[in-house]
PDB file of N, CA and C in Angstrom:
ATOM      1  N   MET U  11     112.858  51.728 193.901  1.00  0.00           N
ATOM      2  CA  MET U  11     114.023  51.743 193.078  1.00  0.00           C
ATOM      3  C   MET U  11     113.421  51.553 191.747  1.00  0.00           C
ATOM      4  N   MET U  12     113.252  50.053 191.149  1.00  0.00           N
ATOM      5  CA  MET U  12     113.412  49.747 190.004  1.00  0.00           C
ATOM      6  C   MET U  12     112.224  51.072 188.694  1.00  0.00           C
ATOM      7  N   ALA U  13     111.267  51.446 189.298  1.00  0.00           N
ATOM      8  CA  ALA U  13     110.714  51.994 188.245  1.00  0.00           C
ATOM      9  C   ALA U  13     111.163  53.562 188.160  1.00  0.00           C
ATOM     10  N   LEU U  14     111.976  54.219 189.300  1.00  0.00           N
ATOM     11  CA  LEU U  14     112.680  54.974 188.888  1.00  0.00           C
ATOM     12  C   LEU U  14     114.386  54.567 187.911  1.00  0.00           C
ATOM     13  N   ASP U  15     114.329  53.562 188.203  1.00  0.00           N
ATOM     14  CA  ASP U  15     115.069  52.746 187.311  1.00  0.00           C
ATOM     15  C   ASP U  15     114.816  52.381 185.217  1.00  0.00           C
ATOM     16  N   ILE U  16     114.220  51.885 185.113  1.00  0.00           N
ATOM     17  CA  ILE U  16     113.429  52.118 184.152  1.00  0.00           C
ATOM     18  C   ILE U  16     112.442  53.073 183.957  1.00  0.00           C
ATOM     19  N   LEU U  17     112.409  54.266 184.285  1.00  0.00           N
ATOM     20  CA  LEU U  17     112.429  55.479 183.585  1.00  0.00           C
ATOM     21  C   LEU U  17     113.435  56.416 183.039  1.00  0.00           C
ATOM     22  N   LYS U  18     114.303  55.673 183.813  1.00  0.00           N
ATOM     23  CA  LYS U  18     115.447  55.793 183.810  1.00  0.00           C
ATOM     24  C   LYS U  18     116.209  56.650 182.633  1.00  0.00           C
ATOM     25  N   GLN U  19     116.150  54.347 182.080  1.00  0.00           N
ATOM     26  CA  GLN U  19     116.313  53.798 180.892  1.00  0.00           C
ATOM     27  C   GLN U  19     115.689  54.009 179.620  1.00  0.00           C
ATOM     28  N   LEU U  20     114.576  54.758 180.121  1.00  0.00           N
ATOM     29  CA  LEU U  20     113.639  54.837 179.329  1.00  0.00           C
ATOM     30  C   LEU U  20     113.844  56.726 179.001  1.00  0.00           C
ATOM     31  N   ASP U  21     114.896  57.284 179.466  1.00  0.00           N
ATOM     32  CA  ASP U  21     114.433  58.491 179.646  1.00  0.00           C
ATOM     33  C   ASP U  21     115.600  58.354 178.714  1.00  0.00           C
ATOM     34  N   ASP U  22     116.796  57.581 178.705  1.00  0.00           N
ATOM     35  CA  ASP U  22     117.947  57.686 177.991  1.00  0.00           C
ATOM     36  C   ASP U  22     117.650  57.661 176.450  1.00  0.00           C
ATOM     37  N   ARG U  23     116.453  56.354 176.543  1.00  0.00           N
ATOM     38  CA  ARG U  23     116.361  55.401 175.092  1.00  0.00           C
ATOM     39  C   ARG U  23     116.173  56.712 174.205  1.00  0.00           C
ATOM     40  N   ILE U  24     114.922  57.642 174.611  1.00  0.00           N
ATOM     41  CA  ILE U  24     114.304  58.213 174.600  1.00  0.00           C
ATOM     42  C   ILE U  24     115.472  59.577 173.783  1.00  0.00           C
ATOM     43  N   GLN U  25     116.206  60.295 175.246  1.00  0.00           N
ATOM     44  CA  GLN U  25     117.546  61.571 174.534  1.00  0.00           C
ATOM     45  C   GLN U  25     118.368  60.535 172.897  1.00  0.00           C
ATOM     46  N   THR U  26     118.591  59.528 173.535  1.00  0.00           N
ATOM     47  CA  THR U  26     119.547  59.012 172.186  1.00  0.00           C
ATOM     48  C   THR U  26     118.735  58.516 171.031  1.00  0.00           C
ATOM     49  N   PHE U  27     117.612  58.484 170.585  1.00  0.00           N
ATOM     50  CA  PHE U  27     116.470  58.779 169.420  1.00  0.00           C
ATOM     51  C   PHE U  27     116.855  60.230 169.117  1.00  0.00           C
ATOM     52  N   VAL U  28     116.525  61.246 170.458  1.00  0.00           N
ATOM     53  CA  VAL U  28     116.457  62.197 169.781  1.00  0.00           C
ATOM     54  C   VAL U  28     117.772  63.227 168.904  1.00  0.00           C
ATOM     55  N   ASN U  29     118.943  62.553 169.051  1.00  0.00           N
ATOM     56  CA  ASN U  29     120.155  62.887 169.331  1.00  0.00           C
ATOM     57  C   ASN U  29     120.200  62.350 167.551  1.00  0.00           C
ATOM     58  N   ARG U  30     119.504  60.968 167.019  1.00  0.00           N
ATOM     59  CA  ARG U  30     119.710  60.803 166.416  1.00  0.00           C
ATOM     60  C   ARG U  30     118.698  60.952 165.752  1.00  0.00           C
ATOM     61  N   ALA U  31     117.381  61.785 165.502  1.00  0.00           N
ATOM     62  CA  ALA U  31     116.842  63.031 164.965  1.00  0.00           C
ATOM     63  C   ALA U  31     117.988  64.072 163.955  1.00  0.00           C
ATOM     64  N   GLU U  32     117.932  64.515 165.535  1.00  0.00           N
ATOM     65  CA  GLU U  32     118.757  65.682 164.812  1.00  0.00           C
ATOM     66  C   GLU U  32     120.417  65.469 164.860  1.00  0.00           C
ATOM     67  N   LYS U  33     121.021  64.794 164.767  1.00  0.00           N
ATOM     68  CA  LYS U  33     121.975  64.435 163.194  1.00  0.00           C
ATOM     69  C   LYS U  33     121.479  64.088 162.141  1.00  0.00           C
ATOM     70  N   ILE U  34     120.466  63.541 161.980  1.00  0.00           N
ATOM     71  CA  ILE U  34     119.954  63.152 160.670  1.00  0.00           C
ATOM     72  C   ILE U  34     119.233  63.974 159.962  1.00  0.00           C
ATOM     73  N   ARG U  35     118.128  65.049 160.272  1.00  0.00           N
ATOM     74  CA  ARG U  35     118.162  66.363 160.386  1.00  0.00           C
ATOM     75  C   ARG U  35     119.267  67.514 159.976  1.00  0.00           C
ATOM     76  N   LYS U  36     120.395  67.629 160.928  1.00  0.00           N
ATOM     77  CA  LYS U  36     121.077  68.407 159.608  1.00  0.00           C
ATOM     78  C   LYS U  36     122.063  67.807 158.695  1.00  0.00           C
ATOM     79  N   GLU U  37     122.029  66.343 158.495  1.00  0.00           N
ATOM     80  CA  GLU U  37     122.595  66.083 157.957  1.00  0.00           C
ATOM     81  C   GLU U  37     121.976  65.946 156.378  1.00  0.00           C
ATOM     82  N   ASN U  38     120.348  65.784 156.694  1.00  0.00           N
ATOM     83  CA  ASN U  38     119.774  66.020 155.348  1.00  0.00           C
ATOM     84  C   ASN U  38     120.223  67.395 155.254  1.00  0.00           C
ATOM     85  N   GLU U  39     120.192  68.614 156.171  1.00  0.00           N
ATOM     86  CA  GLU U  39     120.048  70.204 155.761  1.00  0.00           C
ATOM     87  C   GLU U  39     121.283  70.076 154.705  1.00  0.00           C
ATOM     88  N   GLN U  40     122.795  69.580 155.105  1.00  0.00           N
ATOM     89  CA  GLN U  40     123.777  69.549 155.094  1.00  0.00           C
ATOM     90  C   GLN U  40     123.816  69.309 153.618  1.00  0.00           C
ATOM     91  N   LEU U  41     123.538  67.717 152.934  1.00  0.00           N
ATOM     92  CA  LEU U  41     122.931  67.240 151.530  1.00  0.00           C
ATOM     93  C   LEU U  41     122.207  67.842 150.980  1.00  0.00           C
ATOM     94  N   THR U  42     121.094  68.456 151.325  1.00  0.00           N
ATOM     95  CA  THR U  42     119.899  69.546 150.409  1.00  0.00           C
ATOM     96  C   THR U  42     120.402  69.805 150.139  1.00  0.00           C
ATOM     97  N   HIS U  43     121.784  71.750 150.754  1.00  0.00           N
ATOM     98  CA  HIS U  43     121.947  72.630 149.780  1.00  0.00           C
ATOM     99  C   HIS U  43     122.975  71.406 149.378  1.00  0.00           C
ATOM    100  N   ARG U  44     123.656  70.611 149.626  1.00  0.00           N
ATOM    101  CA  ARG U  44     125.388  70.496 147.645  1.00  0.00           C
ATOM    102  C   ARG U  44     124.208  69.398 146.830  1.00  0.00           C
ATOM    103  N   LEU U  45     122.937  69.122 146.616  1.00  0.00           N
ATOM    104  CA  LEU U  45     122.193  68.997 146.762  1.00  0.00           C
ATOM    105  C   LEU U  45     122.360  70.274 145.372  1.00  0.00           C
ATOM    106  N   ALA U  46     120.988  70.891 145.615  1.00  0.00           N
ATOM    107  CA  ALA U  46     121.058  71.998 145.149  1.00  0.00           C
ATOM    108  C   ALA U  46     122.120  72.798 144.406  1.00  0.00           C
ATOM    109  N   GLU U  47     123.833  72.995 145.881  1.00  0.00           N
ATOM    110  CA  GLU U  47     125.518  73.244 144.818  1.00  0.00           C
ATOM    111  C   GLU U  47     125.240  72.073 143.822  1.00  0.00           C
ATOM    112  N   SER U  48     125.672  71.141 143.268  1.00  0.00           N
ATOM    113  CA  SER U  48     125.614  70.491 142.079  1.00  0.00           C
ATOM    114  C   SER U  48     123.952  70.753 141.208  1.00  0.00           C
ATOM    115  N   GLU U  49     123.615  70.993 141.789  1.00  0.00           N
ATOM    116  CA  GLU U  49     122.494  71.679 140.833  1.00  0.00           C
ATOM    117  C   GLU U  49     123.136  72.665 139.917  1.00  0.00           C
ATOM    118  N   HIS U  50     122.801  73.587 141.002  1.00  0.00           N
ATOM    119  CA  HIS U  50     123.227  74.747 140.108  1.00  0.00           C
ATOM    120  C   HIS U  50     124.700  74.471 139.348  1.00  0.00           C
ATOM    121  N   ARG U  51     126.086  74.351 139.503  1.00  0.00           N
ATOM    122  CA  ARG U  51     127.260  74.003 138.701  1.00  0.00           C
ATOM    123  C   ARG U  51     126.733  72.773 137.493  1.00  0.00           C
ATOM    124  N   LEU U  52     126.046  72.217 137.983  1.00  0.00           N
ATOM    125  CA  LEU U  52     125.519  71.719 136.327  1.00  0.00           C
ATOM    126  C   LEU U  52     124.632  72.452 135.756  1.00  0.00           C
ATOM    127  N   ASN U  53     123.574  73.403 135.942  1.00  0.00           N
ATOM    128  CA  ASN U  53     123.090  74.170 135.428  1.00  0.00           C
ATOM    129  C   ASN U  53     124.152  74.245 134.341  1.00  0.00           C
ATOM    130  N   GLU U  54     125.002  75.749 134.781  1.00  0.00           N
ATOM    131  CA  GLU U  54     126.241  75.932 134.245  1.00  0.00           C
ATOM    132  C   GLU U  54     127.296  75.871 133.468  1.00  0.00           C
ATOM    133  N   VAL U  55     126.963  73.976 133.842  1.00  0.00           N
ATOM    134  CA  VAL U  55     128.649  73.429 133.329  1.00  0.00           C
ATOM    135  C   VAL U  55     127.174  73.695 131.753  1.00  0.00           C
ATOM    136  N   SER U  56     125.465  72.893 132.106  1.00  0.00           N
ATOM    137  CA  SER U  56     125.971  72.929 129.931  1.00  0.00           C
ATOM    138  C   SER U  56     125.382  73.373 129.642  1.00  0.00           C
ATOM    139  N   GLY U  57     125.308  75.212 130.413  1.00  0.00           N
ATOM    140  CA  GLY U  57     125.015  76.811 129.445  1.00  0.00           C
ATOM    141  C   GLY U  57     126.773  76.639 129.056  1.00  0.00           C
ATOM    142  N   GLN U  58     127.553  76.140 129.122  1.00  0.00           N
ATOM    143  CA  GLN U  58     129.146  76.363 128.638  1.00  0.00           C
ATOM    144  C   GLN U  58     129.256  75.687 127.953  1.00  0.00           C
ATOM    145  N   LEU U  59     128.275  74.415 128.283  1.00  0.00           N
ATOM    146  CA  LEU U  59     128.594  72.896 126.474  1.00  0.00           C
ATOM    147  C   LEU U  59     127.750  73.138 126.140  1.00  0.00           C
ATOM    148  N   LYS U  60     126.569  74.210 125.976  1.00  0.00           N
ATOM    149  CA  LYS U  60     126.111  74.463 124.711  1.00  0.00           C
ATOM    150  C   LYS U  60     126.475  75.476 123.991  1.00  0.00           C
ATOM    151  N   GLN U  61     127.410  76.123 125.043  1.00  0.00           N
ATOM    152  CA  GLN U  61     127.998  77.381 124.404  1.00  0.00           C
ATOM    153  C   GLN U  61     129.122  77.337 123.782  1.00  0.00           C
ATOM    154  N   PHE U  62     129.689  76.008 123.831  1.00  0.00           N
ATOM    155  CA  PHE U  62     130.906  75.468 122.863  1.00  0.00           C
ATOM    156  C   PHE U  62     130.601  74.792 121.744  1.00  0.00           C
ATOM    157  N   GLU U  63     129.191  73.789 122.038  1.00  0.00           N
ATOM    158  CA  GLU U  63     128.681  72.872 120.449  1.00  0.00           C
ATOM    159  C   GLU U  63     127.944  74.477 120.230  1.00  0.00           C
ATOM    160  N   VAL U  64     128.116  75.531 120.537  1.00  0.00           N
ATOM    161  CA  VAL U  64     127.056  76.431 119.224  1.00  0.00           C
ATOM    162  C   VAL U  64     128.935  77.132 118.393  1.00  0.00           C
ATOM    163  N   GLU U  65     129.618  77.358 119.809  1.00  0.00           N
ATOM    164  CA  GLU U  65     130.830  78.017 118.865  1.00  0.00           C
ATOM    165  C   GLU U  65     131.665  76.529 118.256  1.00  0.00           C
ATOM    166  N   ARG U  66     131.798  75.688 118.347  1.00  0.00           N
ATOM    167  CA  ARG U  66     132.996  74.667 117.250  1.00  0.00           C
ATOM    168  C   ARG U  66     131.669  74.148 116.362  1.00  0.00           C
ATOM    169  N   ARG U  67     130.647  74.481 116.082  1.00  0.00           N
ATOM    170  CA  ARG U  67     129.877  73.871 114.123  1.00  0.00           C
ATOM    171  C   ARG U  67     129.904  75.816 114.053  1.00  0.00           C
ATOM    172  N   ALA U  68     129.988  76.187 114.524  1.00  0.00           N
ATOM    173  CA  ALA U  68     131.075  78.066 113.632  1.00  0.00           C
ATOM    174  C   ALA U  68     131.731  77.379 113.358  1.00  0.00           C
ATOM    175  N   HIS U  69     133.030  77.623 113.969  1.00  0.00           N
ATOM    176  CA  HIS U  69     134.517  76.435 113.137  1.00  0.00           C
ATOM    177  C   HIS U  69     133.993  75.672 112.218  1.00  0.00           C
ATOM    178  N   GLU U  70     133.256  74.746 112.039  1.00  0.00           N
ATOM    179  CA  GLU U  70     133.134  73.558 111.550  1.00  0.00           C
ATOM    180  C   GLU U  70     133.109  74.439 110.497  1.00  0.00           C
ATOM    181  N   THR U  71     132.351  74.960 110.378  1.00  0.00           N
ATOM    182  CA  THR U  71     131.766  76.219 109.035  1.00  0.00           C
ATOM    183  C   THR U  71     132.287  76.955 108.728  1.00  0.00           C
ATOM    184  N   GLU U  72     132.932  77.675 108.506  1.00  0.00           N
ATOM    185  CA  GLU U  72     134.088  78.533 109.002  1.00  0.00           C
ATOM    186  C   GLU U  72     135.187  77.422 108.504  1.00  0.00           C
ATOM    187  N   ARG U  73     134.924  76.535 108.886  1.00  0.00           N
ATOM    188  CA  ARG U  73     136.746  75.476 108.191  1.00  0.00           C
ATOM    189  C   ARG U  73     136.253  74.947 106.261  1.00  0.00           C
ATOM    190  N   ASN U  74     134.419  74.719 106.230  1.00  0.00           N
ATOM    191  CA  ASN U  74     134.033  74.464 105.806  1.00  0.00           C
ATOM    192  C   ASN U  74     134.092  75.429 104.062  1.00  0.00           C
ATOM    193  N   GLU U  75     133.564  75.996 104.938  1.00  0.00           N
ATOM    194  CA  GLU U  75     134.368  77.738 104.169  1.00  0.00           C
ATOM    195  C   GLU U  75     135.848  78.185 103.423  1.00  0.00           C
ATOM    196  N   VAL U  76     136.872  77.613 104.434  1.00  0.00           N
ATOM    197  CA  VAL U  76     138.065  78.356 103.993  1.00  0.00           C
ATOM    198  C   VAL U  76     138.223  77.181 103.166  1.00  0.00           C
ATOM    199  N   ARG U  77     137.603  76.091 103.292  1.00  0.00           N
ATOM    200  CA  ARG U  77     137.938  74.715 102.686  1.00  0.00           C
ATOM    201  C   ARG U  77     137.309  74.505 101.367  1.00  0.00           C
ATOM    202  N   ALA U  78     136.341  75.020 101.004  1.00  0.00           N
ATOM    203  CA  ALA U  78     135.735  75.504  99.855  1.00  0.00           C
ATOM    204  C   ALA U  78     136.734  76.623  99.002  1.00  0.00           C
ATOM    205  N   ARG U  79     136.733  77.329  99.604  1.00  0.00           N
ATOM    206  CA  ARG U  79     137.693  78.922  98.486  1.00  0.00           C
ATOM    207  C   ARG U  79     138.982  77.902  97.753  1.00  0.00           C
ATOM    208  N   ILE U  80     139.884  77.119  98.706  1.00  0.00           N
ATOM    209  CA  ILE U  80     140.796  76.829  98.618  1.00  0.00           C
ATOM    210  C   ILE U  80     140.761  76.410  97.928  1.00  0.00           C
ATOM    211  N   GLU U  81     139.724  75.050  97.954  1.00  0.00           N
ATOM    212  CA  GLU U  81     140.037  73.678  95.977  1.00  0.00           C
ATOM    213  C   GLU U  81     139.564  75.139  95.612  1.00  0.00           C
ATOM    214  N   LYS U  82     138.571  75.944  95.493  1.00  0.00           N
ATOM    215  CA  LYS U  82     138.288  76.391  94.242  1.00  0.00           C
ATOM    216  C   LYS U  82     139.609  77.121  93.642  1.00  0.00           C
ATOM    217  N   LEU U  83     140.043  77.788  94.192  1.00  0.00           N
ATOM    218  CA  LEU U  83     142.263  78.757  93.942  1.00  0.00           C
ATOM    219  C   LEU U  83     142.864  77.317  93.181  1.00  0.00           C
ATOM    220  N   LEU U  84     142.772  76.388  93.939  1.00  0.00           N
ATOM    221  CA  LEU U  84     143.042  75.411  93.077  1.00  0.00           C
ATOM    222  C   LEU U  84     143.077  74.996  92.412  1.00  0.00           C
ATOM    223  N   GLN U  85     141.368  75.015  92.243  1.00  0.00           N
ATOM    224  CA  GLN U  85     140.925  74.308  90.924  1.00  0.00           C
ATOM    225  C   GLN U  85     141.282  75.553  89.801  1.00  0.00           C
ATOM    226  N   ARG U  86     141.369  76.362  90.395  1.00  0.00           N
ATOM    227  CA  ARG U  86     140.607  77.584  88.833  1.00  0.00           C
ATOM    228  C   ARG U  86     142.916  77.543  88.694  1.00  0.00           C
ATOM    229  N   PHE U  87     144.221  77.491  89.446  1.00  0.00           N
ATOM    230  CA  PHE U  87     145.003  77.224  88.770  1.00  0.00           C
ATOM    231  C   PHE U  87     145.476  76.359  88.357  1.00  0.00           C
ATOM    232  N   GLU U  88     145.260  75.125  88.585  1.00  0.00           N
ATOM    233  CA  GLU U  88     144.362  73.830  87.465  1.00  0.00           C
ATOM    234  C   GLU U  88     144.344  74.331  86.272  1.00  0.00           C
ATOM    235  N   ASN U  89     143.653  75.165  85.529  1.00  0.00           N
ATOM    236  CA  ASN U  89     143.081  74.988  85.078  1.00  0.00           C
ATOM    237  C   ASN U  89     144.328  76.104  84.319  1.00  0.00           C
ATOM    238  N   LEU U  90     144.660  76.941  83.703  1.00  0.00           N
ATOM    239  CA  LEU U  90     145.555  77.772  84.127  1.00  0.00           C
ATOM    240  C   LEU U  90     146.331  77.578  82.958  1.00  0.00           C
ATOM    241  N   ASP U  91     146.644  78.099  81.462  1.00  0.00           N
ATOM    242  CA  ASP U  91     147.780  76.825  81.172  1.00  0.00           C
ATOM    243  C   ASP U  91     148.491  77.590  80.842  1.00  0.00           C
ATOM    244  N   LEU U  92     149.863  78.341  81.403  1.00  0.00           N
ATOM    245  CA  LEU U  92     150.326  78.570  81.874  1.00  0.00           C
ATOM    246  C   LEU U  92     151.439  77.496  80.895  1.00  0.00           C
ATOM    247  N   ALA U  93     151.415  76.825  80.197  1.00  0.00           N
ATOM    248  CA  ALA U  93     153.414  76.651  79.081  1.00  0.00           C
ATOM    249  C   ALA U  93     152.752  77.441  77.976  1.00  0.00           C
TER     250      ALA U  93
END
């Protein structure tokens, strides 16, 4: 009878180990999937950020050009002798 009890305990321990291993494997799969999704989103956001930076620089250049034109116009008005 004792040998059967020991075998039963061993079987229970093995089953517990197998269950834990399966749970860890499933968690690993889920985490791997989440990581892939996160990396994909990061790549998308990085692309958007680069595009926004390009647009920001273009707007900044345009703003500087407009400022320069306005300053030239103001200089012309200042140089006019209206008296």
